[in-house]
Coordinates of C-alpha atoms and ligand atoms in Angstrom, one line a residue:
M1 CA 0.1 0.0 -0.1
A2 CA 1.3 3.2 -0.9
V3 CA 1.3 5.9 1.9
K4 CA 2.4 9.5 2.4
F5 CA 5.2 9.9 4.8
Y6 CA 5.4 12.9 7.0
K7 CA 6.8 15.9 5.5
S8 CA 7.8 13.8 2.4
E9 CA 7.0 14.3 -1.1
N10 CA 7.7 10.8 -2.1
Q11 CA 4.9 7.9 -1.9
V12 CA 6.9 4.8 -0.2
P13 CA 5.3 1.5 -0.3
L14 CA 4.5 0.0 3.0
E15 CA 4.4 -3.7 3.7
M16 CA 1.1 -4.9 4.9
H17 CA 2.6 -8.0 6.4
K18 CA 5.3 -8.7 8.6
V19 CA 8.1 -11.2 8.4
R20 CA 7.9 -14.1 10.9
M21 CA 10.5 -16.6 9.0
V22 CA 13.9 -15.5 7.7
Q23 CA 16.4 -16.9 5.5
K24 CA 20.0 -16.2 6.0
L25 CA 21.7 -14.5 3.1
S26 CA 25.6 -13.9 2.4
L27 CA 27.1 -11.1 0.3
L28 CA 30.4 -12.4 -1.0
P29 CA 33.4 -10.0 -1.9
V30 CA 33.4 -8.9 -5.1
D31 CA 36.5 -10.9 -6.2
E32 CA 34.5 -14.0 -5.2
R33 CA 31.6 -12.9 -7.3
L34 CA 33.9 -12.5 -10.4
K35 CA 34.9 -16.0 -9.9
R36 CA 31.6 -17.5 -9.1
I37 CA 30.0 -15.8 -12.2
Q38 CA 32.8 -16.9 -14.6
A39 CA 32.4 -20.4 -13.3
A40 CA 28.5 -20.3 -14.0
G41 CA 29.5 -19.5 -17.6
N42 CA 28.2 -16.2 -17.5
N43 CA 24.6 -17.5 -17.0
T44 CA 22.7 -16.3 -14.0
F45 CA 20.8 -19.7 -14.0
L46 CA 24.1 -21.3 -13.4
L47 CA 24.7 -19.5 -10.1
Q48 CA 24.4 -21.3 -6.9
N49 CA 21.8 -19.6 -4.9
K50 CA 24.3 -19.5 -1.7
D51 CA 26.4 -17.2 -3.7
V52 CA 23.7 -14.6 -4.3
Y53 CA 22.9 -11.8 -2.1
M54 CA 19.5 -10.9 -4.0
D55 CA 17.9 -13.5 -6.1
M56 CA 16.0 -11.6 -8.7
L57 CA 16.0 -14.1 -11.3
T58 CA 12.4 -15.0 -11.2
D59 CA 9.0 -14.5 -9.8
S60 CA 8.2 -18.3 -10.3
G61 CA 7.8 -20.6 -7.0
V62 CA 9.7 -17.8 -4.7
N63 CA 7.1 -15.9 -3.6
A64 CA 6.7 -15.7 0.0
M65 CA 3.7 -17.7 1.4
S66 CA 1.6 -16.2 4.4
D67 CA 0.9 -17.9 7.9
Q68 CA -2.4 -19.1 6.7
Q69 CA -1.1 -20.9 3.7
F70 CA 1.6 -22.9 5.9
A71 CA -1.3 -23.6 8.4
A72 CA -3.3 -24.9 5.3
S73 CA -1.0 -27.3 4.3
F74 CA -1.0 -29.5 7.5
I75 CA -4.6 -30.6 6.7
A76 CA -3.8 -32.1 3.4
D77 CA -5.7 -35.2 2.6
D78 CA -3.2 -37.6 1.0
S79 CA -5.4 -39.8 -1.0
Y80 CA -4.8 -41.0 -4.8
A81 CA -8.1 -40.4 -5.6
G82 CA -11.2 -38.7 -4.1
S83 CA -8.9 -36.3 -1.8
A84 CA -10.8 -33.7 0.0
T85 CA -7.7 -31.3 -0.8
F86 CA -8.7 -31.6 -4.4
L87 CA -12.1 -30.4 -3.4
R88 CA -10.7 -27.5 -1.5
V89 CA -8.9 -26.4 -4.7
K90 CA -11.8 -26.9 -6.7
K91 CA -13.9 -24.6 -4.4
A92 CA -11.3 -21.8 -4.3
I93 CA -11.3 -22.0 -8.2
K94 CA -15.0 -21.7 -8.2
D95 CA -15.1 -18.7 -5.5
V96 CA -12.4 -17.0 -7.5
F97 CA -13.0 -17.6 -11.1
G98 CA -16.5 -18.7 -10.7
T99 CA -15.5 -22.0 -12.9
D100 CA -16.6 -25.8 -12.1
N101 CA -14.1 -27.8 -14.3
V102 CA -10.5 -28.0 -13.0
L103 CA -7.5 -29.9 -14.0
P104 CA -4.4 -29.6 -11.9
C105 CA -0.8 -29.9 -13.5
H106 CA 2.5 -29.6 -11.9
Q107 CA 3.3 -26.0 -13.3
G108 CA 2.6 -23.4 -16.0
R109 CA 4.5 -24.9 -18.5
A110 CA 2.6 -28.2 -18.0
A111 CA -0.5 -26.6 -18.8
E112 CA 0.9 -25.4 -21.9
N113 CA 2.1 -28.8 -22.9
I114 CA -1.4 -30.3 -22.4
L115 CA -2.9 -27.5 -24.3
A116 CA -0.5 -28.1 -27.3
E117 CA -1.4 -32.1 -26.9
A118 CA -5.0 -31.2 -27.3
Y119 CA -4.9 -28.5 -30.0
V120 CA -2.0 -27.9 -31.9
T121 CA -1.2 -29.9 -34.8
E122 CA 1.3 -29.5 -37.7
G123 CA 0.5 -26.1 -39.5
K124 CA -1.6 -24.8 -36.8
V125 CA -1.4 -21.2 -35.7
A126 CA -1.5 -19.9 -32.2
F127 CA -1.9 -16.2 -31.9
M128 CA -0.9 -14.2 -28.7
N129 CA -0.2 -10.7 -27.8
F130 CA 3.4 -11.9 -27.1
H131 CA 5.0 -15.3 -26.8
F132 CA 6.4 -16.6 -23.6
T133 CA 9.6 -19.0 -23.9
T134 CA 8.0 -22.3 -22.9
T135 CA 4.6 -21.7 -24.4
K136 CA 6.1 -21.2 -27.8
A137 CA 8.5 -24.2 -27.4
H138 CA 5.4 -26.4 -26.8
V139 CA 3.7 -24.9 -29.9
T140 CA 6.2 -25.5 -32.0
R141 CA 7.5 -29.0 -30.8
K142 CA 4.0 -30.2 -32.4
G143 CA 4.8 -28.5 -35.6
G144 CA 2.7 -25.1 -35.0
S145 CA 3.5 -21.7 -35.3
V146 CA 3.3 -18.6 -33.1
E147 CA 2.0 -15.2 -34.4
E148 CA 2.7 -12.2 -32.1
L149 CA 0.0 -9.5 -32.2
V150 CA 0.9 -7.1 -29.6
D151 CA -0.1 -3.5 -30.6
P152 CA 3.5 -2.2 -31.6
K153 CA 3.1 0.4 -29.0
G154 CA 3.7 -2.0 -26.5
L155 CA 7.3 -2.3 -27.8
L156 CA 8.5 0.9 -27.1
P157 CA 10.9 0.5 -24.1
Q158 CA 9.5 3.9 -22.6
S159 CA 5.9 5.2 -23.0
N160 CA 3.1 6.6 -21.0
D161 CA 0.8 3.8 -22.2
P162 CA -0.9 2.3 -19.5
F163 CA -1.6 -1.1 -21.3
K164 CA 1.3 -2.0 -23.1
G165 CA 0.3 -5.9 -23.4
N166 CA -2.9 -5.1 -25.6
Y167 CA -3.6 -6.8 -28.7
N168 CA -4.0 -4.9 -31.9
L169 CA -7.3 -5.9 -32.5
E170 CA -7.8 -5.0 -36.4
N171 CA -4.6 -7.1 -37.0
L172 CA -6.1 -10.2 -34.9
R173 CA -9.3 -10.3 -37.2
Q174 CA -7.4 -9.8 -40.2
R175 CA -5.1 -12.7 -39.1
I176 CA -7.6 -15.0 -38.1
D177 CA -9.4 -14.4 -41.7
A178 CA -6.1 -14.9 -43.4
V179 CA -5.1 -18.2 -41.9
G180 CA -8.6 -19.4 -41.6
A181 CA -10.3 -20.1 -38.3
D182 CA -9.9 -24.0 -38.8
N183 CA -6.2 -23.6 -38.8
V184 CA -6.1 -21.4 -35.5
A185 CA -5.1 -23.7 -32.6
F186 CA -6.3 -20.9 -30.0
V187 CA -5.9 -17.1 -29.3
R188 CA -4.0 -16.7 -26.2
V189 CA -3.9 -13.6 -24.4
E190 CA -0.9 -13.1 -21.8
A191 CA -2.2 -11.2 -19.0
G192 CA 0.8 -9.5 -17.4
T193 CA 3.0 -9.9 -20.7
N194 CA 6.0 -11.4 -19.4
L195 CA 8.7 -11.0 -21.8
I196 CA 7.8 -7.5 -22.7
G197 CA 8.4 -6.1 -19.0
G198 CA 5.4 -7.8 -17.4
Q199 CA 3.2 -5.1 -19.2
P200 CA -0.9 -5.6 -18.5
V201 CA -3.6 -5.8 -21.0
S202 CA -6.7 -3.7 -20.2
L203 CA -10.0 -5.4 -19.4
E204 CA -11.6 -3.8 -22.2
N205 CA -9.0 -5.3 -24.7
M206 CA -9.4 -8.6 -23.3
L207 CA -13.0 -8.8 -23.6
A208 CA -12.7 -7.5 -27.3
V209 CA -10.4 -10.3 -28.0
T210 CA -12.8 -12.8 -26.6
D211 CA -15.6 -11.2 -28.7
I212 CA -13.5 -11.7 -31.8
C213 CA -12.9 -15.2 -31.0
H214 CA -16.5 -15.9 -30.6
E215 CA -17.6 -14.0 -33.7
K216 CA -14.9 -16.1 -35.6
G217 CA -15.7 -19.5 -33.9
V218 CA -12.0 -19.8 -32.5
R219 CA -11.0 -20.9 -29.0
S220 CA -9.6 -18.1 -26.5
V221 CA -7.0 -19.1 -23.9
L222 CA -6.1 -16.8 -21.1
D223 CA -2.6 -17.3 -19.5
A224 CA -3.7 -16.1 -16.0
S225 CA 0.0 -16.6 -14.5
L226 CA 0.7 -12.9 -13.8
L227 CA -3.1 -12.0 -13.8
Q228 CA -2.8 -10.8 -9.9
D229 CA -0.5 -7.8 -11.0
N230 CA -2.6 -7.3 -14.1
I231 CA -5.9 -6.9 -12.3
Y232 CA -3.9 -4.4 -9.8
F233 CA -3.0 -2.5 -12.8
M234 CA -6.7 -2.6 -14.0
K235 CA -8.0 -1.4 -10.7
T236 CA -5.5 1.4 -10.7
R237 CA -5.4 2.6 -14.3
E238 CA -8.5 1.6 -16.1
A239 CA -11.4 3.7 -15.0
R240 CA -14.1 1.2 -15.6
C241 CA -12.2 -1.1 -13.0
K242 CA -11.9 1.3 -10.3
Y243 CA -15.0 0.4 -8.6
M244 CA -15.4 -3.2 -9.3
E245 CA -14.5 -5.7 -6.9
V246 CA -11.4 -7.8 -7.6
G247 CA -13.3 -10.9 -7.6
D248 CA -15.6 -9.5 -10.0
I249 CA -12.8 -9.0 -12.6
Y250 CA -11.7 -12.7 -12.2
R251 CA -14.9 -13.9 -12.8
L252 CA -15.9 -11.7 -15.6
L253 CA -12.8 -13.0 -17.5
A254 CA -13.8 -16.5 -16.8
D255 CA -17.0 -15.9 -18.1
H256 CA -15.5 -15.1 -21.3
F257 CA -12.5 -16.8 -22.0
D258 CA -13.1 -20.6 -23.1
I259 CA -9.9 -21.7 -21.3
I260 CA -7.8 -20.3 -18.4
Y261 CA -4.5 -21.6 -17.2
F262 CA -2.0 -20.4 -14.6
S263 CA 1.3 -21.1 -13.1
A264 CA 0.4 -21.2 -9.4
R265 CA 4.2 -20.8 -9.1
K266 CA 2.9 -17.0 -9.5
L267 CA -0.6 -16.7 -8.7
S268 CA -1.3 -17.8 -5.5
F269 CA 1.7 -17.7 -4.0
S270 CA 2.6 -21.4 -4.1
K271 CA 3.6 -23.9 -6.7
G272 CA 1.7 -26.1 -9.3
G273 CA -0.6 -25.1 -12.3
I274 CA -4.5 -25.3 -13.1
I275 CA -6.5 -25.2 -16.3
T276 CA -10.1 -24.4 -15.8
S277 CA -12.9 -23.7 -18.0
K278 CA -16.6 -22.7 -17.4
D279 CA -17.6 -25.2 -20.4
P280 CA -16.7 -28.7 -19.4
K281 CA -16.5 -29.2 -23.2
F282 CA -12.8 -27.8 -23.1
T283 CA -11.5 -29.7 -20.0
K284 CA -13.0 -33.0 -21.4
E285 CA -11.1 -32.3 -24.4
M286 CA -7.6 -31.9 -22.6
M287 CA -8.4 -34.3 -19.6
S288 CA -7.0 -37.6 -21.0
F289 CA -3.4 -36.0 -21.0
I290 CA -3.5 -35.1 -17.3
P291 CA -3.1 -38.8 -16.1
L292 CA -0.5 -39.6 -19.1
Y293 CA 1.8 -36.6 -18.4
E294 CA 0.9 -35.1 -14.9
G295 CA -0.6 -37.5 -12.6
F296 CA -4.3 -38.4 -11.4
L297 CA -7.1 -35.9 -12.0
T298 CA -7.1 -35.0 -8.5
Y299 CA -3.3 -33.9 -8.0
G300 CA -1.7 -33.8 -11.4
G301 CA 1.7 -34.0 -10.1
I302 CA 1.3 -31.4 -7.4
D303 CA 1.9 -32.4 -3.7
V304 CA -1.4 -32.1 -1.7
R305 CA 0.2 -29.7 0.9
T306 CA 1.0 -27.4 -1.8
M307 CA -2.4 -27.8 -3.1
E308 CA -3.9 -26.5 0.1
S309 CA -1.5 -23.8 0.1
M310 CA -2.6 -23.0 -3.4
A311 CA -6.3 -22.9 -2.4
V312 CA -5.4 -20.3 0.3
G313 CA -3.0 -18.2 -1.9
L314 CA -5.9 -18.1 -4.4
Y315 CA -8.4 -16.4 -2.0
E316 CA -5.3 -14.1 -1.1
S317 CA -4.8 -13.1 -4.7
L318 CA -7.9 -11.3 -4.3
D319 CA -6.9 -8.9 -1.6
M320 CA -5.6 -5.7 -2.9
E321 CA -3.2 -5.0 0.2
Y322 CA -1.5 -8.2 -1.0
I323 CA -1.5 -8.0 -4.7
S324 CA -0.5 -4.5 -4.6
Q325 CA 2.7 -5.3 -3.0
G326 CA 4.7 -6.5 -6.0
P327 CA 3.7 -3.8 -8.4
E328 CA 4.2 -1.1 -6.0
F329 CA 7.7 -2.3 -4.9
I330 CA 8.7 -2.7 -8.9
N331 CA 7.4 0.9 -9.4
Y332 CA 9.6 2.3 -6.5
L333 CA 12.7 0.5 -7.9
C334 CA 12.0 1.6 -11.6
K335 CA 11.4 5.1 -10.3
E336 CA 14.7 5.4 -8.3
L337 CA 16.3 4.0 -11.5
D338 CA 14.7 6.3 -14.0
D339 CA 15.3 9.3 -12.0
Y340 CA 19.0 8.4 -11.9
G341 CA 18.8 8.3 -15.7
V342 CA 19.0 4.6 -16.0
P343 CA 17.1 3.2 -18.9
V344 CA 14.0 1.1 -17.5
I345 CA 10.9 -0.1 -19.0
L346 CA 8.1 2.4 -18.3
P347 CA 5.6 2.5 -17.2
A348 CA 6.5 -0.1 -14.5
G349 CA 4.9 -3.3 -15.1
G350 CA 4.4 -6.7 -12.6
L351 CA 6.9 -9.3 -11.9
G352 CA 10.0 -7.0 -11.6
C353 CA 11.8 -4.0 -12.9
H354 CA 13.2 -4.5 -16.5
L355 CA 16.6 -2.7 -17.4
N356 CA 16.9 -1.7 -21.3
A357 CA 20.1 -3.5 -21.6
G358 CA 20.2 -2.3 -25.2
A359 CA 20.3 1.3 -24.0
F360 CA 22.8 0.5 -21.4
V361 CA 25.4 -0.4 -23.9
P362 CA 24.0 0.5 -27.1
D363 CA 27.1 0.0 -29.3
M364 CA 26.9 -3.8 -28.3
P365 CA 25.7 -6.0 -31.2
H366 CA 23.0 -8.7 -30.4
N367 CA 25.4 -11.3 -31.1
Q368 CA 27.4 -10.6 -28.2
Y369 CA 24.2 -10.6 -26.0
P370 CA 24.1 -7.3 -24.3
A371 CA 21.3 -8.3 -21.9
A372 CA 23.2 -11.4 -20.6
A373 CA 26.4 -9.3 -20.3
V374 CA 24.5 -6.6 -17.9
A375 CA 23.2 -9.3 -15.9
A376 CA 26.8 -11.1 -15.6
A377 CA 27.9 -7.3 -14.6
L378 CA 25.1 -6.6 -12.2
Y379 CA 26.3 -9.8 -10.3
I380 CA 29.7 -8.7 -10.3
A381 CA 28.7 -5.4 -8.7
G382 CA 26.2 -6.2 -6.2
G383 CA 25.8 -10.0 -5.9
V384 CA 22.4 -9.5 -7.3
R385 CA 21.1 -12.0 -9.7
G386 CA 19.0 -10.8 -12.4
M387 CA 17.7 -12.8 -15.7
E388 CA 18.6 -12.4 -19.4
R389 CA 15.7 -11.6 -21.5
G390 CA 17.0 -10.6 -25.0
T391 CA 18.6 -12.6 -27.9
M392 CA 19.9 -15.2 -25.5
S393 CA 16.4 -16.2 -24.7
E394 CA 15.5 -16.6 -28.2
Q395 CA 15.7 -19.4 -30.3
R396 CA 17.8 -19.6 -33.7
E397 CA 15.9 -19.9 -36.8
P398 CA 15.6 -23.3 -38.3
D399 CA 18.5 -22.5 -40.7
G400 CA 20.7 -21.5 -37.8
T401 CA 20.6 -17.6 -37.9
E402 CA 20.1 -15.6 -34.7
R403 CA 16.8 -14.5 -34.2
Y404 CA 17.4 -10.9 -32.8
A405 CA 15.2 -9.9 -29.7
E406 CA 12.7 -7.3 -30.2
L407 CA 14.0 -5.7 -27.0
E408 CA 17.2 -6.6 -25.1
L409 CA 16.0 -6.6 -21.5
M410 CA 17.8 -7.7 -18.4
R411 CA 14.9 -8.4 -15.6
L412 CA 15.0 -8.0 -12.1
A413 CA 12.2 -9.8 -10.7
V414 CA 10.6 -8.9 -7.5
P415 CA 9.2 -12.0 -5.9
R416 CA 6.2 -11.1 -3.9
R417 CA 6.2 -10.3 -0.2
V418 CA 10.0 -11.4 0.0
F419 CA 12.2 -8.1 0.0
T420 CA 12.7 -5.4 2.4
L421 CA 12.6 -2.0 1.0
S422 CA 16.2 -1.5 2.3
Q423 CA 17.3 -4.6 0.0
I424 CA 15.5 -2.8 -3.0
K425 CA 17.4 0.5 -2.3
Y426 CA 20.8 -1.5 -2.1
C427 CA 19.8 -3.2 -5.5
A428 CA 19.2 0.3 -6.9
D429 CA 22.0 1.8 -5.8
R430 CA 24.3 -1.2 -7.5
V431 CA 22.4 -0.8 -10.6
K432 CA 23.2 2.8 -10.5
W433 CA 27.0 2.3 -10.0
L434 CA 27.0 0.1 -12.8
W435 CA 25.4 2.6 -15.2
D436 CA 27.9 5.2 -14.2
N437 CA 30.5 2.5 -15.2
R438 CA 28.7 1.1 -18.2
E439 CA 31.8 1.7 -20.7
L440 CA 33.5 -1.2 -19.0
I441 CA 31.0 -3.8 -19.9
G442 CA 32.0 -6.0 -22.9
G443 CA 30.3 -8.7 -24.6
L444 CA 30.0 -12.3 -24.2
E445 CA 30.5 -15.5 -26.8
W446 CA 29.1 -19.0 -26.5
T447 CA 31.5 -21.8 -25.0
E448 CA 28.6 -24.2 -24.8
E449 CA 25.3 -23.6 -26.8
P450 CA 22.2 -25.8 -26.5
E451 CA 19.6 -26.3 -29.3
V452 CA 16.6 -26.0 -27.2
L453 CA 16.0 -23.4 -24.3
R454 CA 19.9 -22.2 -24.4
F455 CA 19.3 -19.7 -21.9
F456 CA 18.7 -22.1 -19.3
F457 CA 22.0 -24.2 -19.9
G458 CA 24.1 -22.5 -22.2
R459 CA 27.5 -21.1 -21.3
M460 CA 29.4 -18.2 -22.1
K461 CA 32.6 -16.4 -21.9
E462 CA 33.7 -12.8 -21.7
I463 CA 35.2 -11.1 -24.9
G464 CA 38.4 -9.9 -23.5
Y465 CA 39.0 -8.9 -19.8
W466 CA 36.2 -6.5 -19.2
Q467 CA 35.1 -8.5 -16.1
E468 CA 38.4 -8.4 -14.2
K469 CA 38.3 -4.5 -14.9
L470 CA 34.7 -4.1 -13.6
A471 CA 35.9 -5.9 -10.4
E472 CA 39.1 -3.6 -9.9
K473 CA 36.9 -0.5 -10.4
F474 CA 34.5 -1.7 -7.5
Q475 CA 37.2 -1.9 -5.2
K476 CA 38.7 1.2 -6.1
D477 CA 35.2 3.1 -5.7
F478 CA 34.0 1.4 -2.6
G479 CA 37.2 1.2 -0.8
D480 CA 36.5 -2.4 0.1
S481 CA 35.3 -5.8 -1.4
L482 CA 31.8 -5.9 -0.6
Ligands
PLP501 C1 6.0 -18.4 -15.6 C2 5.0 -18.4 -16.8 C3 4.7 -19.6 -17.3 C4 5.4 -20.9 -17.1 O1 5.2 -21.0 -15.8 P1 5.9 -22.3 -15.1 O2 5.2 -22.5 -13.6 O3 7.1 -21.7 -14.8 O4 6.0 -23.4 -15.9 C5 3.6 -19.3 -18.3 N1 3.3 -18.3 -18.9 C6 3.4 -17.0 -18.2 C7 3.0 -15.9 -18.4 C8 4.7 -17.0 -16.8 O5 5.2 -15.7 -16.5

């Protein structure tokens, strides 16, 4: 919640929770950080968490659980079939989304696998406002293709457009007609558009997309993984949502979309994944794949304690005091950096603050992976682990040429309810130092490049010795090694 502080102009986000369990952190000296990032092949995914001070890699599965969620996990009903735990999850889904048909699966990408199995065949097209890495991989694995129809305004790094994830509706109509409704696997809306900076989609735009889908006779799918942030933005940026109850928005969306799925590693502050639909037709079409890939229909590969936490977490996703925490901390971080002149994606979105690495190191070519280089540099500068979201996260074209990312971003995820404001300030401070020393940042080259999802396990090395120079400068400026 943003409150005004006495005799201060600035709004400061105030935590509406207190910490009742802690995890010890360590901050390694800069020469150690240099060694660790190089040993990790300059890939922040390959760092050990014990070597990280602020883990801002992702918001997935690392959100803090509430006391209520922990308490609920103890009443889990461990039975293969007919589990009371599943009934509680179903009830929570019914209460939040108003839908009766629920398929559990082990995480968000598992839901995408099921969707792809059910609806994607050779040559089918899946329309999306923007692709997500795992979604695209599942669609293309089945021989389908992905077309992105986000309004081009959404790709401007800095603007004051409140809903940069919006579909270009005219384009959607035209593309469905051009491809033919029968060749459309589904039209997917990613609410909270991850790869362009967690940017929201307006309620109006989502409803217009579903109207087009109904008119043209194609399936509509809502990826609700980041919906809680998106709903915060609807409530604060979209006039018609201001006086709506949060729950009314969830239910309105579930009324209009054929299929909703989400990663419970994000929505509901827990783990697991859910596919739900109002019309049982859709869950029936997907149901048989759940026992095949995930587990029986009452648990889908999720452990029962986690399911209980998910059920409680879903109710917490209706509470503005909880769902505002992430976006408001992110906004604070983005504002600190923007005021200093650091290029960040604006307006601030959900899930994290996104540095525009392309503008950080403007002379570095895409094939030296600017976003990965900035991520490695920030770990050296502060023990902060961010994630590359640029060309390294793309897949090469079938002929082996690089597909350059539209935006070279370095994401600093802000897991929900996890960090204190002094940690956020520390992070901002180290990014500012790096910005002032950006001319020291150099490029990276592959030493090991996997074919699929290379950003997860690929390894790179610095071009030249820029990382040693950066660490030296740090020691000089700070007078010590932390
Ligand atoms: C994280 C995410 C997924 C995948 O979920 P996992 O649980 O990590 O597999 C899918 N879509 C979006 C928008 C996401 O942010």
